[in-house]
Amino acid sequence: MSENEGTTYTLATRDVSYRTGGSTLLSGATLTFHPGTITGILGPSGSGKSTLLKCLTTIYDPSKGTVTINGEPVDSDVPGFRRLLGYVPQDDVIHRSLKVDQVLQYAARLRLPAETTAEEIENRIATLTSGLGLADRRTHRVRRLSGGQRKRVNIAVELLANPAVLVLDEPASGLDPGTEEDLLGLLRRLADMGKTVLLTTHSMEFLDALDQIVVLDAGKIAFAGPLDAMLAHFGITHPADVFKALRQHEETGGAEL
């Protein structure tokens, strides 16, 4: 799998399903995530959002269908795909006893090429912590941070390696609206650099910052497209009403949306 500098990557699923324990958590998902765009994945709890992300990031092997990167099945070169990928899960993956700076220094030594100089690492960390509003928290221990600040440290760890594809599971969880707006501004800058960005979210406040919205319901794709098309599709005027439309759909026996 090519990793040439400047190459952009289109991530896609083709009829992807995932079953476990006799239950189907995801069914027939066909989606495309283009470089230079941000995709938001919405849906009620249990709709399959995290399952979709885990299939996309090779944590789960789909029971059916294929995940591709630039048309190549990711399972043909999982290590190569993972080198292109940054994945920020819902739960913290950082040691809470360390200081923020220590977390990022250790992560940089693990993830960046061996020839990367200490000055280059420092510049990279300074840029990321500034962009994520963590510059004044670098000497703080992770356990002293708020939930939103810890989430941003997790994001910084993934951004250190400059991934071509960035996948985030509920990155806005615990963030105040101002910080969420700053985060989406950072993701927009990354997308404008040609990266492929996708995230799950329950937040309805900044959906206009997304290029594509995917709505999942009971493990199936209920909609995929831009915000204005989503509003028209569900016959709603406010994005938050999409959940009400999904409930009504279930109450009326699952007629086609």
mmCIF file of C-alpha atoms in Angstrom:
data_model
loop_
_atom_site.group_PDB
_atom_site.id
_atom_site.type_symbol
_atom_site.label_atom_id
_atom_site.label_comp_id
_atom_site.label_asym_id
_atom_site.label_seq_id
_atom_site.Cartn_x
_atom_site.Cartn_y
_atom_site.Cartn_z
ATOM 1 C CA MET A 1 0.000 0.000 0.000
ATOM 2 C CA SER A 2 1.638 3.221 -1.195
ATOM 3 C CA GLU A 3 2.443 5.881 1.411
ATOM 4 C CA ASN A 4 3.859 8.565 -0.867
ATOM 5 C CA GLU A 5 3.946 12.048 0.637
ATOM 6 C CA GLY A 6 1.046 14.078 -0.697
ATOM 7 C CA THR A 7 -1.013 11.067 -1.760
ATOM 8 C CA THR A 8 -4.684 11.317 -0.791
ATOM 9 C CA TYR A 9 -6.817 8.369 0.230
ATOM 10 C CA THR A 10 -10.477 7.513 -0.344
ATOM 11 C CA LEU A 11 -11.891 5.143 2.264
ATOM 12 C CA ALA A 12 -14.973 3.129 1.322
ATOM 13 C CA THR A 13 -17.233 0.300 2.438
ATOM 14 C CA ARG A 14 -19.015 -2.002 0.022
ATOM 15 C CA ASP A 15 -22.010 -3.893 1.456
ATOM 16 C CA VAL A 16 -20.321 -4.228 4.864
ATOM 17 C CA SER A 17 -22.172 -6.140 7.578
ATOM 18 C CA TYR A 18 -21.115 -7.236 11.035
ATOM 19 C CA ARG A 19 -22.735 -9.984 13.086
ATOM 20 C CA THR A 20 -21.858 -11.212 16.558
ATOM 21 C CA GLY A 21 -23.624 -13.500 19.003
ATOM 22 C CA GLY A 22 -26.489 -14.033 16.606
ATOM 23 C CA SER A 23 -27.174 -10.288 16.300
ATOM 24 C CA THR A 24 -26.572 -8.077 13.267
ATOM 25 C CA LEU A 25 -25.011 -4.812 14.444
ATOM 26 C CA LEU A 26 -24.356 -3.419 10.961
ATOM 27 C CA SER A 27 -26.058 -4.381 7.713
ATOM 28 C CA GLY A 28 -25.231 -3.641 4.067
ATOM 29 C CA ALA A 29 -23.252 -0.428 4.616
ATOM 30 C CA THR A 30 -22.029 1.071 1.341
ATOM 31 C CA LEU A 31 -20.326 4.428 1.853
ATOM 32 C CA THR A 32 -17.489 6.545 0.478
ATOM 33 C CA PHE A 33 -15.316 8.945 2.468
ATOM 34 C CA HIS A 34 -13.363 11.293 0.216
ATOM 35 C CA PRO A 35 -10.097 13.130 0.919
ATOM 36 C CA GLY A 36 -10.590 16.799 1.681
ATOM 37 C CA THR A 37 -13.909 16.161 3.436
ATOM 38 C CA ILE A 38 -15.300 15.722 6.938
ATOM 39 C CA THR A 39 -18.021 13.108 7.425
ATOM 40 C CA GLY A 40 -20.179 13.024 10.545
ATOM 41 C CA ILE A 41 -21.919 9.783 11.514
ATOM 42 C CA LEU A 42 -25.146 10.225 13.482
ATOM 43 C CA GLY A 43 -27.673 7.867 14.991
ATOM 44 C CA PRO A 44 -29.342 6.828 18.228
ATOM 45 C CA SER A 45 -27.439 4.775 20.787
ATOM 46 C CA GLY A 46 -27.051 1.243 19.476
ATOM 47 C CA SER A 47 -27.524 2.277 15.855
ATOM 48 C CA GLY A 48 -24.144 0.874 14.774
ATOM 49 C CA LYS A 49 -21.923 3.957 14.745
ATOM 50 C CA SER A 50 -19.040 2.502 16.741
ATOM 51 C CA THR A 51 -19.391 -0.838 14.938
ATOM 52 C CA LEU A 52 -18.994 0.948 11.604
ATOM 53 C CA LEU A 53 -15.866 2.730 12.841
ATOM 54 C CA LYS A 54 -14.367 -0.518 14.126
ATOM 55 C CA CYS A 55 -14.952 -2.163 10.744
ATOM 56 C CA LEU A 56 -13.369 0.836 9.014
ATOM 57 C CA THR A 57 -10.307 0.746 11.260
ATOM 58 C CA THR A 58 -9.751 -3.076 11.096
ATOM 59 C CA ILE A 59 -10.608 -3.583 14.776
ATOM 60 C CA TYR A 60 -13.494 -5.743 13.534
ATOM 61 C CA ASP A 61 -13.401 -7.995 10.482
ATOM 62 C CA PRO A 62 -16.679 -7.502 8.588
ATOM 63 C CA SER A 63 -18.898 -10.577 8.458
ATOM 64 C CA LYS A 64 -19.692 -9.608 4.880
ATOM 65 C CA GLY A 65 -18.495 -7.004 2.401
ATOM 66 C CA THR A 66 -15.243 -5.125 1.924
ATOM 67 C CA VAL A 67 -13.497 -2.025 3.273
ATOM 68 C CA THR A 68 -11.205 -0.412 0.692
ATOM 69 C CA ILE A 69 -8.595 2.345 0.598
ATOM 70 C CA ASN A 70 -8.097 3.851 -2.865
ATOM 71 C CA GLY A 71 -9.893 0.808 -4.229
ATOM 72 C CA GLU A 72 -7.647 -1.772 -2.546
ATOM 73 C CA PRO A 73 -9.098 -4.050 0.169
ATOM 74 C CA VAL A 74 -7.579 -2.977 3.491
ATOM 75 C CA ASP A 75 -7.284 -6.605 4.602
ATOM 76 C CA SER A 76 -4.711 -7.174 1.846
ATOM 77 C CA ASP A 77 -2.220 -5.018 3.798
ATOM 78 C CA VAL A 78 -3.501 -4.239 7.294
ATOM 79 C CA PRO A 79 -0.148 -2.939 8.648
ATOM 80 C CA GLY A 80 0.197 -0.623 5.639
ATOM 81 C CA PHE A 81 -3.339 0.688 6.109
ATOM 82 C CA ARG A 82 -2.818 1.277 9.808
ATOM 83 C CA ARG A 83 0.233 3.418 9.050
ATOM 84 C CA LEU A 84 -2.086 5.749 7.129
ATOM 85 C CA LEU A 85 -4.671 5.822 9.895
ATOM 86 C CA GLY A 86 -5.233 7.866 13.027
ATOM 87 C CA TYR A 87 -7.983 6.488 15.285
ATOM 88 C CA VAL A 88 -9.285 8.258 18.391
ATOM 89 C CA PRO A 89 -11.613 5.939 20.391
ATOM 90 C CA GLN A 90 -14.245 7.089 22.866
ATOM 91 C CA ASP A 91 -12.201 5.951 25.868
ATOM 92 C CA ASP A 92 -8.847 7.406 26.878
ATOM 93 C CA VAL A 93 -5.780 5.467 25.733
ATOM 94 C CA ILE A 94 -3.265 7.603 27.597
ATOM 95 C CA HIS A 95 -1.620 7.037 31.000
ATOM 96 C CA ARG A 96 -3.174 9.377 33.529
ATOM 97 C CA SER A 97 -0.112 9.569 35.782
ATOM 98 C CA LEU A 98 2.032 11.149 33.061
ATOM 99 C CA LYS A 99 2.230 14.828 32.214
ATOM 100 C CA VAL A 100 0.781 15.905 28.875
ATOM 101 C CA ASP A 101 4.238 16.695 27.541
ATOM 102 C CA GLN A 102 5.518 13.251 28.555
ATOM 103 C CA VAL A 103 2.593 11.531 26.821
ATOM 104 C CA LEU A 104 3.293 13.389 23.590
ATOM 105 C CA GLN A 105 7.072 12.955 23.762
ATOM 106 C CA TYR A 106 6.750 9.180 24.255
ATOM 107 C CA ALA A 107 4.126 8.918 21.509
ATOM 108 C CA ALA A 108 6.326 10.905 19.125
ATOM 109 C CA ARG A 109 9.292 8.609 19.703
ATOM 110 C CA LEU A 110 7.091 5.576 19.021
ATOM 111 C CA ARG A 111 5.266 6.903 15.982
ATOM 112 C CA LEU A 112 7.646 9.213 14.168
ATOM 113 C CA PRO A 113 10.610 8.052 12.061
ATOM 114 C CA ALA A 114 13.761 7.287 14.058
ATOM 115 C CA GLU A 115 15.653 10.105 12.330
ATOM 116 C CA THR A 116 13.184 12.757 13.575
ATOM 117 C CA THR A 117 15.167 15.277 15.636
ATOM 118 C CA ALA A 118 14.255 16.494 19.116
ATOM 119 C CA GLU A 119 13.694 19.970 17.659
ATOM 120 C CA GLU A 120 11.280 18.610 15.049
ATOM 121 C CA ILE A 121 9.387 16.704 17.743
ATOM 122 C CA GLU A 122 9.153 19.811 19.919
ATOM 123 C CA ASN A 123 7.912 21.919 17.003
ATOM 124 C CA ARG A 124 5.290 19.298 16.162
ATOM 125 C CA ILE A 125 4.085 19.076 19.761
ATOM 126 C CA ALA A 126 3.995 22.866 20.132
ATOM 127 C CA THR A 127 1.913 23.227 16.967
ATOM 128 C CA LEU A 128 -0.560 20.537 18.012
ATOM 129 C CA THR A 129 -0.986 21.683 21.608
ATOM 130 C CA SER A 130 -1.519 25.244 20.434
ATOM 131 C CA GLY A 131 -4.078 24.198 17.832
ATOM 132 C CA LEU A 132 -5.929 22.030 20.351
ATOM 133 C CA GLY A 133 -5.920 24.597 23.146
ATOM 134 C CA LEU A 134 -3.501 22.590 25.297
ATOM 135 C CA ALA A 135 -0.441 24.852 25.270
ATOM 136 C CA ASP A 136 -0.959 25.860 28.899
ATOM 137 C CA ARG A 137 -1.589 22.250 29.995
ATOM 138 C CA ARG A 138 1.646 20.637 28.806
ATOM 139 C CA THR A 139 3.104 20.410 32.340
ATOM 140 C CA HIS A 140 -0.151 19.120 33.893
ATOM 141 C CA ARG A 141 -0.669 15.460 34.713
ATOM 142 C CA VAL A 142 -3.366 13.843 32.611
ATOM 143 C CA ARG A 143 -5.419 12.900 35.678
ATOM 144 C CA ARG A 144 -5.739 16.632 36.496
ATOM 145 C CA LEU A 145 -7.330 17.440 33.145
ATOM 146 C CA SER A 146 -11.022 17.729 32.364
ATOM 147 C CA GLY A 147 -12.656 15.071 30.201
ATOM 148 C CA GLY A 148 -12.591 17.384 27.212
ATOM 149 C CA GLN A 149 -8.914 18.179 27.702
ATOM 150 C CA ARG A 150 -8.057 14.466 27.922
ATOM 151 C CA LYS A 151 -9.945 13.911 24.673
ATOM 152 C CA ARG A 152 -7.819 16.573 23.016
ATOM 153 C CA VAL A 153 -4.617 14.925 24.271
ATOM 154 C CA ASN A 154 -5.811 11.657 22.685
ATOM 155 C CA ILE A 155 -6.386 13.519 19.418
ATOM 156 C CA ALA A 156 -2.938 15.105 19.614
ATOM 157 C CA VAL A 157 -1.342 11.649 20.045
ATOM 158 C CA GLU A 158 -2.957 10.486 16.795
ATOM 159 C CA LEU A 159 -2.102 13.666 14.895
ATOM 160 C CA LEU A 160 1.602 13.391 15.752
ATOM 161 C CA ALA A 161 2.144 10.907 12.920
ATOM 162 C CA ASN A 162 0.269 13.127 10.442
ATOM 163 C CA PRO A 163 -2.226 10.427 9.359
ATOM 164 C CA ALA A 164 -3.836 10.577 5.917
ATOM 165 C CA VAL A 165 -7.117 9.215 7.326
ATOM 166 C CA LEU A 166 -8.388 10.388 10.724
ATOM 167 C CA VAL A 167 -11.260 8.570 12.446
ATOM 168 C CA LEU A 168 -12.696 9.896 15.718
ATOM 169 C CA ASP A 169 -15.343 8.266 17.915
ATOM 170 C CA GLU A 170 -17.363 10.965 19.715
ATOM 171 C CA PRO A 171 -14.555 13.561 19.816
ATOM 172 C CA ALA A 172 -16.967 16.297 20.965
ATOM 173 C CA SER A 173 -17.993 14.355 24.080
ATOM 174 C CA GLY A 174 -17.273 16.493 27.132
ATOM 175 C CA LEU A 175 -16.382 19.595 25.124
ATOM 176 C CA ASP A 176 -18.085 22.951 25.621
ATOM 177 C CA PRO A 177 -19.511 24.547 22.439
ATOM 178 C CA GLY A 178 -16.564 26.920 22.018
ATOM 179 C CA THR A 179 -14.009 24.128 22.261
ATOM 180 C CA GLU A 180 -16.084 21.922 19.958
ATOM 181 C CA GLU A 181 -16.082 24.727 17.396
ATOM 182 C CA ASP A 182 -12.291 25.029 17.726
ATOM 183 C CA LEU A 183 -11.934 21.260 17.242
ATOM 184 C CA LEU A 184 -14.037 21.320 14.095
ATOM 185 C CA GLY A 185 -11.942 24.224 12.851
ATOM 186 C CA LEU A 186 -8.830 22.064 13.316
ATOM 187 C CA LEU A 187 -10.489 19.128 11.527
ATOM 188 C CA ARG A 188 -11.447 21.459 8.671
ATOM 189 C CA ARG A 189 -7.845 22.574 8.304
ATOM 190 C CA LEU A 190 -6.752 18.939 8.220
ATOM 191 C CA ALA A 191 -9.370 18.120 5.579
ATOM 192 C CA ASP A 192 -8.289 21.130 3.527
ATOM 193 C CA MET A 193 -4.788 19.602 3.520
ATOM 194 C CA GLY A 194 -6.260 16.590 1.705
ATOM 195 C CA LYS A 195 -6.915 14.315 4.660
ATOM 196 C CA THR A 196 -9.967 12.085 4.946
ATOM 197 C CA VAL A 197 -11.752 12.868 8.225
ATOM 198 C CA LEU A 198 -14.734 11.089 9.771
ATOM 199 C CA LEU A 199 -16.262 11.163 13.219
ATOM 200 C CA THR A 200 -19.259 9.954 15.156
ATOM 201 C CA THR A 201 -21.197 12.569 17.066
ATOM 202 C CA HIS A 202 -24.336 13.223 19.078
ATOM 203 C CA SER A 203 -23.825 16.975 18.795
ATOM 204 C CA MET A 204 -26.193 18.865 16.503
ATOM 205 C CA GLU A 205 -24.634 22.303 16.898
ATOM 206 C CA PHE A 206 -22.065 22.376 14.103
ATOM 207 C CA LEU A 207 -23.397 19.973 11.469
ATOM 208 C CA ASP A 208 -23.046 22.744 8.888
ATOM 209 C CA ALA A 209 -19.256 22.292 9.254
ATOM 210 C CA LEU A 210 -19.539 18.761 7.814
ATOM 211 C CA ASP A 211 -19.349 17.874 4.139
ATOM 212 C CA GLN A 212 -21.230 14.598 4.486
ATOM 213 C CA ILE A 213 -23.642 13.305 7.115
ATOM 214 C CA VAL A 214 -24.355 9.604 7.507
ATOM 215 C CA VAL A 215 -27.428 8.659 9.543
ATOM 216 C CA LEU A 216 -27.537 5.126 10.941
ATOM 217 C CA ASP A 217 -30.654 3.487 12.321
ATOM 218 C CA ALA A 218 -30.738 -0.065 13.722
ATOM 219 C CA GLY A 219 -27.495 -0.905 11.925
ATOM 220 C CA LYS A 220 -28.609 0.316 8.508
ATOM 221 C CA ILE A 221 -27.816 3.439 6.489
ATOM 222 C CA ALA A 222 -30.890 5.682 6.673
ATOM 223 C CA PHE A 223 -29.241 8.594 4.827
ATOM 224 C CA ALA A 224 -25.893 9.783 3.465
ATOM 225 C CA GLY A 225 -25.349 13.247 2.012
ATOM 226 C CA PRO A 226 -25.005 16.953 2.886
ATOM 227 C CA LEU A 227 -26.971 18.728 5.629
ATOM 228 C CA ASP A 228 -29.542 20.423 3.416
ATOM 229 C CA ALA A 229 -30.326 17.125 1.691
ATOM 230 C CA MET A 230 -30.682 15.420 5.093
ATOM 231 C CA LEU A 231 -33.222 18.008 6.235
ATOM 232 C CA ALA A 232 -35.199 17.563 3.021
ATOM 233 C CA HIS A 233 -34.976 13.767 3.167
ATOM 234 C CA PHE A 234 -36.461 13.576 6.664
ATOM 235 C CA GLY A 235 -38.839 16.536 6.161
ATOM 236 C CA ILE A 236 -37.403 18.487 9.087
ATOM 237 C CA THR A 237 -36.184 22.040 9.634
ATOM 238 C CA HIS A 238 -33.771 21.482 12.538
ATOM 239 C CA PRO A 239 -31.046 18.806 12.533
ATOM 240 C CA ALA A 240 -31.926 17.581 16.037
ATOM 241 C CA ASP A 241 -35.349 16.518 14.743
ATOM 242 C CA VAL A 242 -33.699 13.703 12.797
ATOM 243 C CA PHE A 243 -33.881 11.531 15.927
ATOM 244 C CA LYS A 244 -37.597 12.231 16.253
ATOM 245 C CA ALA A 245 -38.041 11.263 12.598
ATOM 246 C CA LEU A 246 -36.221 7.983 13.228
ATOM 247 C CA ARG A 247 -38.449 7.216 16.240
ATOM 248 C CA GLN A 248 -41.562 7.928 14.211
ATOM 249 C CA HIS A 249 -40.222 5.655 11.503
ATOM 250 C CA GLU A 250 -39.929 2.819 14.033
ATOM 251 C CA GLU A 251 -43.377 3.513 15.513
ATOM 252 C CA THR A 252 -45.025 3.334 12.083
ATOM 253 C CA GLY A 253 -43.598 -0.098 11.391
ATOM 254 C CA GLY A 254 -40.385 0.804 9.583
ATOM 255 C CA ALA A 255 -41.811 2.194 6.352
ATOM 256 C CA GLU A 256 -39.165 3.415 3.923
ATOM 257 C CA LEU A 257 -37.744 6.798 4.944
#
